[in-house]
Coordinates of C-alpha atoms and ligand atoms in Angstrom, one line a residue:
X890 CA 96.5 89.7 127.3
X891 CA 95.8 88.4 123.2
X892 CA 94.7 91.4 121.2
X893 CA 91.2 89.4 121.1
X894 CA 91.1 89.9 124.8
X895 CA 92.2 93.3 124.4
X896 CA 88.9 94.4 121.8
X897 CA 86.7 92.2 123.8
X898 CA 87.5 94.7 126.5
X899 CA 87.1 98.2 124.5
X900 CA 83.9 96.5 122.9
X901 CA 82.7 96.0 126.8
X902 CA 83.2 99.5 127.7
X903 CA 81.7 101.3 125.4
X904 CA 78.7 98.5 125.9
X905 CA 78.4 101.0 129.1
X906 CA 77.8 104.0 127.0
X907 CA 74.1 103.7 126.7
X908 CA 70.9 106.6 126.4
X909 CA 69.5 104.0 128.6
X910 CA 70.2 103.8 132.5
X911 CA 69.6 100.1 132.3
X912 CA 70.7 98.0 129.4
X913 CA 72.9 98.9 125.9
X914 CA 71.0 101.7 123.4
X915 CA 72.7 103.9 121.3
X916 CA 70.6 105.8 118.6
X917 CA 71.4 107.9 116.3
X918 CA 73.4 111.3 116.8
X919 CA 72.1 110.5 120.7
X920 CA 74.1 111.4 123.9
X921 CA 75.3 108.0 124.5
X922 CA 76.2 108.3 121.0
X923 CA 78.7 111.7 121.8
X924 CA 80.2 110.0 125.0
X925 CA 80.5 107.0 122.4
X926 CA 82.9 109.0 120.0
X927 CA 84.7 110.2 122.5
X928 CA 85.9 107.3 123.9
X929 CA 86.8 105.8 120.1
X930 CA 88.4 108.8 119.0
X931 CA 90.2 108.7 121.9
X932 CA 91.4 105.2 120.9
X933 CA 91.4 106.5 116.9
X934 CA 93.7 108.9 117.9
X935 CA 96.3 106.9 120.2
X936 CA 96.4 104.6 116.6
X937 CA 98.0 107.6 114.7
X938 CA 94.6 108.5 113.0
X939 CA 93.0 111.9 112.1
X940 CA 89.8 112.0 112.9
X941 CA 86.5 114.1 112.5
X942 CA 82.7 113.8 112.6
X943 CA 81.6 114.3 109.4
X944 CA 78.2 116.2 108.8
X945 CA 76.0 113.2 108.8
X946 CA 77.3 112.0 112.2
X947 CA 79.7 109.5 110.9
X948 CA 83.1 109.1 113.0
X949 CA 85.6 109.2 110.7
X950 CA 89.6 108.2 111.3
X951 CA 92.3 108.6 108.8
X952 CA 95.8 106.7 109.0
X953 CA 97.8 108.5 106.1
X954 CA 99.7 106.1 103.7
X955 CA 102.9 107.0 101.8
X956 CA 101.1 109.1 99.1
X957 CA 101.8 106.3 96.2
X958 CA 97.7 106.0 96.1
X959 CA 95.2 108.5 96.2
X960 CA 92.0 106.3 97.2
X961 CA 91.8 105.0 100.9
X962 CA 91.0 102.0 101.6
X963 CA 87.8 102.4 104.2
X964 CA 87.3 99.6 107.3
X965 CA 84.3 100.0 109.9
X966 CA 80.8 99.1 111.0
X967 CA 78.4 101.2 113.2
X968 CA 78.4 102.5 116.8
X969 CA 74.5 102.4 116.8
X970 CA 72.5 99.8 118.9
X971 CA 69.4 98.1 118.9
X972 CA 67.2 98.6 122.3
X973 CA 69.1 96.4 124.8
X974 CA 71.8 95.4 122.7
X975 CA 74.4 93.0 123.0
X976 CA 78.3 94.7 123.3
X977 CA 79.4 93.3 119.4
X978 CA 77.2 93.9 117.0
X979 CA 79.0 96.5 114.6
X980 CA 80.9 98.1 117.1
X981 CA 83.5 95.1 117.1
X982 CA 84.1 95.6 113.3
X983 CA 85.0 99.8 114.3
X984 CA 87.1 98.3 117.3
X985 CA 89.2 95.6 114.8
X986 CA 89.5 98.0 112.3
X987 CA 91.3 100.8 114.7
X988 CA 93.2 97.6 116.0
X989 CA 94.5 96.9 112.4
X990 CA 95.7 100.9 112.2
X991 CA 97.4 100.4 115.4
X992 CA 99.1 97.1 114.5
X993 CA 101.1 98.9 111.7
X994 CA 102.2 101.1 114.3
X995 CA 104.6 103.6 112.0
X996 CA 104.3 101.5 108.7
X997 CA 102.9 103.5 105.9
X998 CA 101.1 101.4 103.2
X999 CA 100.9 102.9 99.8
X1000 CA 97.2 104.2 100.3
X1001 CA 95.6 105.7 103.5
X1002 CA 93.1 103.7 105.6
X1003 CA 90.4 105.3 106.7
X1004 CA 87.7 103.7 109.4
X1005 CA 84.4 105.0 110.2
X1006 CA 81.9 104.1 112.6
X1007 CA 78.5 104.6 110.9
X1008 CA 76.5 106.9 112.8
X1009 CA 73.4 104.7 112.5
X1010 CA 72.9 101.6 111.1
X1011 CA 69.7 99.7 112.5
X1012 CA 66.9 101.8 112.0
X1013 CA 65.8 102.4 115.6
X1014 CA 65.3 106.4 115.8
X1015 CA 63.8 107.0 112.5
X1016 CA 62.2 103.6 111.4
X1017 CA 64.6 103.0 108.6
X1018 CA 68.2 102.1 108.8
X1019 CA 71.6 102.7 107.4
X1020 CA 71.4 106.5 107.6
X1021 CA 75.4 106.5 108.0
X1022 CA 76.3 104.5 105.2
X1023 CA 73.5 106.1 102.4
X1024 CA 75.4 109.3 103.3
X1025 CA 79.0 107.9 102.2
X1026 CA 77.4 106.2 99.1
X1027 CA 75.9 109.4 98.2
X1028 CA 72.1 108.5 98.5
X1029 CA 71.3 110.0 101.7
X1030 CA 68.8 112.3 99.6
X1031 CA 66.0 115.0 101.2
X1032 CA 63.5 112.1 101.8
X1033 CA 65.5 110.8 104.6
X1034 CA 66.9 113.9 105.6
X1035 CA 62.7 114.9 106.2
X1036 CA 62.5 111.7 108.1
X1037 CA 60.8 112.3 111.9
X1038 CA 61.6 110.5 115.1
X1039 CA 58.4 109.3 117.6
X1040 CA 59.4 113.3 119.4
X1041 CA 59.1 114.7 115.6
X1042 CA 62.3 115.7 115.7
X1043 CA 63.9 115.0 111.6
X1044 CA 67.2 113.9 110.5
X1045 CA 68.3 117.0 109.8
X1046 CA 67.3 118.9 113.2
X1047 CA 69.2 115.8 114.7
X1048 CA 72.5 116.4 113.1
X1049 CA 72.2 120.8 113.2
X1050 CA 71.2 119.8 117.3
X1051 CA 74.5 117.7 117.2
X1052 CA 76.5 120.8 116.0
X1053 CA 76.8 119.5 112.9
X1054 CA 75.3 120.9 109.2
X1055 CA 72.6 118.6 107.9
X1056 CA 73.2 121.6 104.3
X1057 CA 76.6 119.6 103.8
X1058 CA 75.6 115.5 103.7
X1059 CA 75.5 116.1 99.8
X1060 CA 79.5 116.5 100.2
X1061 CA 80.3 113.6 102.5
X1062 CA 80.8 110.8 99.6
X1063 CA 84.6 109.9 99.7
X1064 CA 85.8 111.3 96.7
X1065 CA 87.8 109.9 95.2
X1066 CA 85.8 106.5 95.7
X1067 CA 88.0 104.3 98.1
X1068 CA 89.6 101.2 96.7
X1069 CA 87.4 98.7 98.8
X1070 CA 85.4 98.8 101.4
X1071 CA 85.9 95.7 104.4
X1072 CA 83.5 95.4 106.9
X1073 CA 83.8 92.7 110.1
X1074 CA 81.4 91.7 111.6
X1075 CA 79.3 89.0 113.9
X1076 CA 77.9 86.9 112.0
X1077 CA 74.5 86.7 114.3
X1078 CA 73.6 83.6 113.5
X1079 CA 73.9 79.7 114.3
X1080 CA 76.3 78.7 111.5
X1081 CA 79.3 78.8 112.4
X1082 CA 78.9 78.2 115.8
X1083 CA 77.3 74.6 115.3
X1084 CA 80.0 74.2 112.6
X1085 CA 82.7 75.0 114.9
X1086 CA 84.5 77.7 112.8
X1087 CA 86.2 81.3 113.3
X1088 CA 85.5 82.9 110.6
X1089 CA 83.4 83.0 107.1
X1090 CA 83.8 85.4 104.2
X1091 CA 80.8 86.5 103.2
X1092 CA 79.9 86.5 99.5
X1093 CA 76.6 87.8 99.2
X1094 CA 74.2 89.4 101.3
X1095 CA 70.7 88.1 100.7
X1096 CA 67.8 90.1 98.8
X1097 CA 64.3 90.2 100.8
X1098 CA 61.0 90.0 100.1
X1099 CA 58.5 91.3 102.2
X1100 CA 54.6 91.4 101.9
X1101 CA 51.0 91.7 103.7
X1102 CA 48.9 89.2 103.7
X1103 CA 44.9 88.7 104.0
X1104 CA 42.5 86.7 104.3
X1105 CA 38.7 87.4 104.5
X1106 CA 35.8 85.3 105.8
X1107 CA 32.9 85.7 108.2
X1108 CA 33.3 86.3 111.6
X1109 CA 30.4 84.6 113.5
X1110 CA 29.2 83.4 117.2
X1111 CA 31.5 80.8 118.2
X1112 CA 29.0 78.6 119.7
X1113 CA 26.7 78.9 117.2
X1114 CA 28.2 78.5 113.9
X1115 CA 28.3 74.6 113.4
X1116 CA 31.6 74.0 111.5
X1117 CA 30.5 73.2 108.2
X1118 CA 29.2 76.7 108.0
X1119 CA 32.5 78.6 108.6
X1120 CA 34.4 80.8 106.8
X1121 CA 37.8 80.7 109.4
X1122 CA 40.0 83.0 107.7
X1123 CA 42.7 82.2 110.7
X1124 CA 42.3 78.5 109.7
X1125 CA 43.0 79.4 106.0
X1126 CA 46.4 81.2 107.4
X1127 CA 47.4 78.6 109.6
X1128 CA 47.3 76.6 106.7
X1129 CA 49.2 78.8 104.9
X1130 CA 51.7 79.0 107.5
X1131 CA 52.4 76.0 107.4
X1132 CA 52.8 75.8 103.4
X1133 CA 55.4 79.0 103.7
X1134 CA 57.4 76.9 106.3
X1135 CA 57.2 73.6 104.2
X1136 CA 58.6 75.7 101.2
X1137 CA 61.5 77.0 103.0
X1138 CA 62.6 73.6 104.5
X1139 CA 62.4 72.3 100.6
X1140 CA 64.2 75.3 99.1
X1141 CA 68.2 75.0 99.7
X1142 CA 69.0 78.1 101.5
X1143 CA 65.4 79.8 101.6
X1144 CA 64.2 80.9 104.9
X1145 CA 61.1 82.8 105.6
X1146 CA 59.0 83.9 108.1
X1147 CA 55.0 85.1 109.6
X1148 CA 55.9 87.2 112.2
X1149 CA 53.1 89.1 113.0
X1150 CA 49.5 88.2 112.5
X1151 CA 46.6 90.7 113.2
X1152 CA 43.2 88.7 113.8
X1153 CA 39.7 90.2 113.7
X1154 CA 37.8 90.4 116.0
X1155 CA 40.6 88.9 117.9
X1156 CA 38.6 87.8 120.7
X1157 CA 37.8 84.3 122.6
X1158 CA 34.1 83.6 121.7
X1159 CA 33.8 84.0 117.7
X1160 CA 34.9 82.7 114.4
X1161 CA 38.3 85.1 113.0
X1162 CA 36.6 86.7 110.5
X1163 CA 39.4 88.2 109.4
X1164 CA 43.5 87.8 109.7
X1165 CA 46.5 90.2 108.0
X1166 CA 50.0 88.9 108.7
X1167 CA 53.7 89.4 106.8
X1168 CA 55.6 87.3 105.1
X1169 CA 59.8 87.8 105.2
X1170 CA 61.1 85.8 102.3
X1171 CA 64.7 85.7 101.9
X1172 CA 67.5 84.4 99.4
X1173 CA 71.0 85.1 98.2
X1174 CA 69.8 84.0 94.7
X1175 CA 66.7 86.4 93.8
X1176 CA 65.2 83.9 91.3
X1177 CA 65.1 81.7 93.7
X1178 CA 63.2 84.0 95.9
X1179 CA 60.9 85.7 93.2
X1180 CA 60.0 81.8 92.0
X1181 CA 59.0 81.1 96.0
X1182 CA 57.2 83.8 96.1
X1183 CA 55.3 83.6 93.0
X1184 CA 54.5 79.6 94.6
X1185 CA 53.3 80.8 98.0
X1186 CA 51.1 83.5 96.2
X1187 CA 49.5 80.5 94.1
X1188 CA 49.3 78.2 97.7
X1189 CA 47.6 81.2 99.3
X1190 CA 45.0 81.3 96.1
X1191 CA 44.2 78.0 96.4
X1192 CA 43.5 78.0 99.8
X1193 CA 41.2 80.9 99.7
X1194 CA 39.0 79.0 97.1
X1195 CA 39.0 75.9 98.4
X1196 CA 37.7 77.9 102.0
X1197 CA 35.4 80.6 100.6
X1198 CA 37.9 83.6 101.9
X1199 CA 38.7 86.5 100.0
X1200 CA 42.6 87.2 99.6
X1201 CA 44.8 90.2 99.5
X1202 CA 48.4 90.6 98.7
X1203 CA 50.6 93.9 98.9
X1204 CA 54.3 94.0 97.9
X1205 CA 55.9 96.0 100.6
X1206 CA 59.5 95.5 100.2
X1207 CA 61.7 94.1 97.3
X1208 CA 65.4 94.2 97.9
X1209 CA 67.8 93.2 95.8
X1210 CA 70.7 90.7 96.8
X1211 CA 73.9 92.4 97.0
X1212 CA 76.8 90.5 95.8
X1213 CA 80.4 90.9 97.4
X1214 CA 82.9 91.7 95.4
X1215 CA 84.4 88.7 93.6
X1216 CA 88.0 90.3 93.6
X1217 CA 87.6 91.2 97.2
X1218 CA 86.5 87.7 98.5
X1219 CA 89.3 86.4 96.6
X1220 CA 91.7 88.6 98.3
X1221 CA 90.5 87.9 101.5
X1222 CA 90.4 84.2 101.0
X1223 CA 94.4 84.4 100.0
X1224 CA 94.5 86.6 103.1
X1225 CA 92.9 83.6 105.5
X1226 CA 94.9 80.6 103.8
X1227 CA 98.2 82.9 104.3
X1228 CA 96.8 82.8 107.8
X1229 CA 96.1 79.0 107.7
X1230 CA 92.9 79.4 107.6
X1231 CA 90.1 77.7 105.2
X1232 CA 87.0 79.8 105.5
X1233 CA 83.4 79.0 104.5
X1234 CA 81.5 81.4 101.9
X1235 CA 77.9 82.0 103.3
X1236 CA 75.4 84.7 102.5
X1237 CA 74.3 87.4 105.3
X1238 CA 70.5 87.0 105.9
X1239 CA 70.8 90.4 107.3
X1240 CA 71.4 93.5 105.6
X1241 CA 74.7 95.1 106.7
X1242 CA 76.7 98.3 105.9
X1243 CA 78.5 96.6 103.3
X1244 CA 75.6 95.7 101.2
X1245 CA 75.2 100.0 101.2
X1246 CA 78.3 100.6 99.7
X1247 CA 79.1 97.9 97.2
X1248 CA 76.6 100.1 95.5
X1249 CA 79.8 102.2 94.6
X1250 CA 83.0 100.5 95.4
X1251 CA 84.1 97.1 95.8
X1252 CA 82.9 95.7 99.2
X1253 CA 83.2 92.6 101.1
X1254 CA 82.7 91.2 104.7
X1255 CA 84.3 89.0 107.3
X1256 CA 82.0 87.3 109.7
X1257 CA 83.3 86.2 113.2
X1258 CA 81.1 83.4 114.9
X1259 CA 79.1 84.1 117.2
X1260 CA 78.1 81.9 120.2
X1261 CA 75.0 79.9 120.4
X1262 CA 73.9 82.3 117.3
X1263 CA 73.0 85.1 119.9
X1264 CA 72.6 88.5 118.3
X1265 CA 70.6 91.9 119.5
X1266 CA 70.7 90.3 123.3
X1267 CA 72.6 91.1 126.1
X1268 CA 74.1 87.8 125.5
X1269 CA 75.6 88.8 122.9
X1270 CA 79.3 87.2 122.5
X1271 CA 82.2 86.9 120.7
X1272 CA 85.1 84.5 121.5
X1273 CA 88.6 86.1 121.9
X1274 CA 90.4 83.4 119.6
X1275 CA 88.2 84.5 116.7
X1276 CA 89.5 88.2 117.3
X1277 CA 92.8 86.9 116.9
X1278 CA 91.6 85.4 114.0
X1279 CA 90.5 88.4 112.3
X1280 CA 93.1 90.2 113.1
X1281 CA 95.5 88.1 111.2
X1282 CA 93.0 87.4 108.3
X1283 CA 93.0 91.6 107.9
X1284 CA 96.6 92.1 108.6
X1285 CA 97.3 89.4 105.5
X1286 CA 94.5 91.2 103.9
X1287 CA 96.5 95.1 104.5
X1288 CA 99.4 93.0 102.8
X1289 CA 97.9 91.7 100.2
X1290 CA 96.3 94.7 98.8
X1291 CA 99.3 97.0 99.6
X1292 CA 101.3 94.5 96.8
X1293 CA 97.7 94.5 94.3
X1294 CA 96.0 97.9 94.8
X1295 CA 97.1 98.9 90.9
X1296 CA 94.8 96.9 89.6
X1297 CA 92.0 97.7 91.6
X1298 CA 92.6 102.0 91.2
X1299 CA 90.3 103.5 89.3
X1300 CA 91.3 106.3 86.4
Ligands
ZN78 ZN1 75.2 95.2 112.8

């Protein structure tokens, strides 16, 4: 059996672990999410690593190197799922990291390696994600902690119910900072697959833009109201729709969406008098996005005027893009060509771990395809010759920085 095989398999079982008797769903600090440690510490362990739960959930494994460096190097994803998840999404990049550990078998490299499965990444329990990672970066701050679940149950009574002490997430930053952090990952998405490549290194991860939308008009009787005498504020956002999607299809790399459109009074028999919808804008370059944005502002104006509606606008999210670190892709593109591979460099439309902690060390991800783009679906899938990929793309990588890591320790 090829090691891809092999992780396939582990990522399959614990695809079983679920809070759910029908379907993969993991949420944070849940009981799926205890059985789920378990059975990867269980794996951590047989790999030569130390491992504990640290106080904000986080499974954490440590592989000790030969002393010569006191930062780790830290590898992982997260063991949290969306509601009927697929088997790969974050878990595969915990699975190929303990893989990597296991690989070196008793090799020592000059700085420990520690990987940690993020206790929660997607937002699912407490409406707002990456509760794992904020607590490694340091920024998991009171707010969150003071954040309720739909059973009003916080943060913090979710981690003191888990046994652990929500008092203590203050101390759970590595210190001293690791090295780098290197996160694998699906990529979720069509690219690669309809490129036919393994692998991409991923150089930025793209900021966000998200904002409500309104328009006002007149609802009226929809027999009645000749249509001269309208004001349609649905016809003034499907015109608008249309405009967002013709921007995005001009704009190299843009893509943005209306997923959700509330229409007043909703109902068969009279003129939408009223319609609020959002707008998810995103770019890797946030010029780019802040000068779309500014356009489909103006475009959604005009078309107000020019129909007699009244417009609104609120900001509701502005996210930066996080750029990879430079040094890091570079390494890991050395790493793939000593593996004889040529990768792409694309951005991540989705936020990511990563994108957490390059806030305070250098960071950088490896995307593995994924088939027919499928992501947060049972049909989730990842092909065992891309594992193998991976693998020997992060075992070049363990090489590379084992001969480099002076210049990238920190006084
Ligand atoms: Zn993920």
């Amino acid at each position: 059996m090829s090691n891809g095989q092999k992780l396939i398999d582990r990522c399959r079982e614990l695809a079983q672990i679920s809070d759910n008797a029908d379907g993969t769903f993991r949420t944070f600090l849940s009981p799926g999410m205890r059985r789920c440690y378990e059975t990867v510490t269980y794996w951590m362990e047989s790999a030569g690593m130390q491992v504990h739960i640290d106080d904000a959930g986080n499974l954490r494994g440590v592989f000790p190197g030969d002393g010569c460096c006191a930062q780790p190097l830290l590898m992982g994803s997260h063991l949290d799922t969306v509601r009927n998840a697929g088997a790969f999404d974050g878990i595969l990049g915990v699975i190929l990291a303990i893989e990597l550990v296991e690989m070196l078998g008793s090799r020592k490299l000059p700085f420990d390696i520690q990987v940690v499965g993020f206790s929660e990444e997607e937002g699912v329990r407490f409406s707002t994600p990456f509760i794992g990672s904020r607590a490694l970066a340091g920024s998991l701050t009171e707010e969150f902690l003071a954040l309720r679940d739909a059973a009003g149950i916080s943060v913090a009574q979710a981690i003191r119910d888990f046994g652990l002490d929500p008092n203590n997430t203050a101390e759970i930053a590595l210190k001293p900072v690791p090295l780098a952090f290197l996160e694998f990952h699906i990529e979720q998405g069509p690219v690669l697959d309809h490129a036919s490549e393994s692998l991409a290194l991923v150089d930025t991860i793209a900021g966000l833009t998200r904002a409500r939308v309104t328009f006002t008009g007149h609802a009226n009787h929809a027999g009645t109201t000749p249509m001269n005498l309208r004001s349609d504020a649905l016809c003034g956002a499907a015109e608008w729709i249309t405009e967002v999607e013709r921007t995005a299809l001009a704009t190299s790399g843009l893509v943005t969406t209306v997923g959700k459109l509330d229409v007043t009074p909703g109902v068969a028999n009279a003129v939408p008098g009223e319609v609020t919808m959002t707008l998810d804008c995103r770019h890797a370059d946030d010029s780019v996005r802040f000068t779309a944005v500014k356009a489909l502002r103006a475009s959604a104006i005009a078309i107000a005027d020019g129909r007699q509606l009244t417009f609104k606008w609120a900001d509701l999210l502005n996210q930066a893009a996080t750029p990879m670190h430079a040094g890091m892709v570079e390494l890991l593109n050395s790493a793939a060509r000593q593996s004889g591979l040529s990768l792409r460099r694309m951005a991540s439309g989705a936020g990511h771990d990563a994108m957490i902690l390059a806030a305070c060390m250098p960071a950088a991800m490896l995307f593995l395809r994924s088939p027919r783009g499928i992501s947060h679906h049972p049909d989730e899938a990842v092909m065992a010759e891309d594992i193998d990929n991976a693998l020997a793309v992060g075992g070049n990588f363990l090489k590379c920085l084992s001969q480099t890591y002076k210049q990238w320790e920190t006084s």
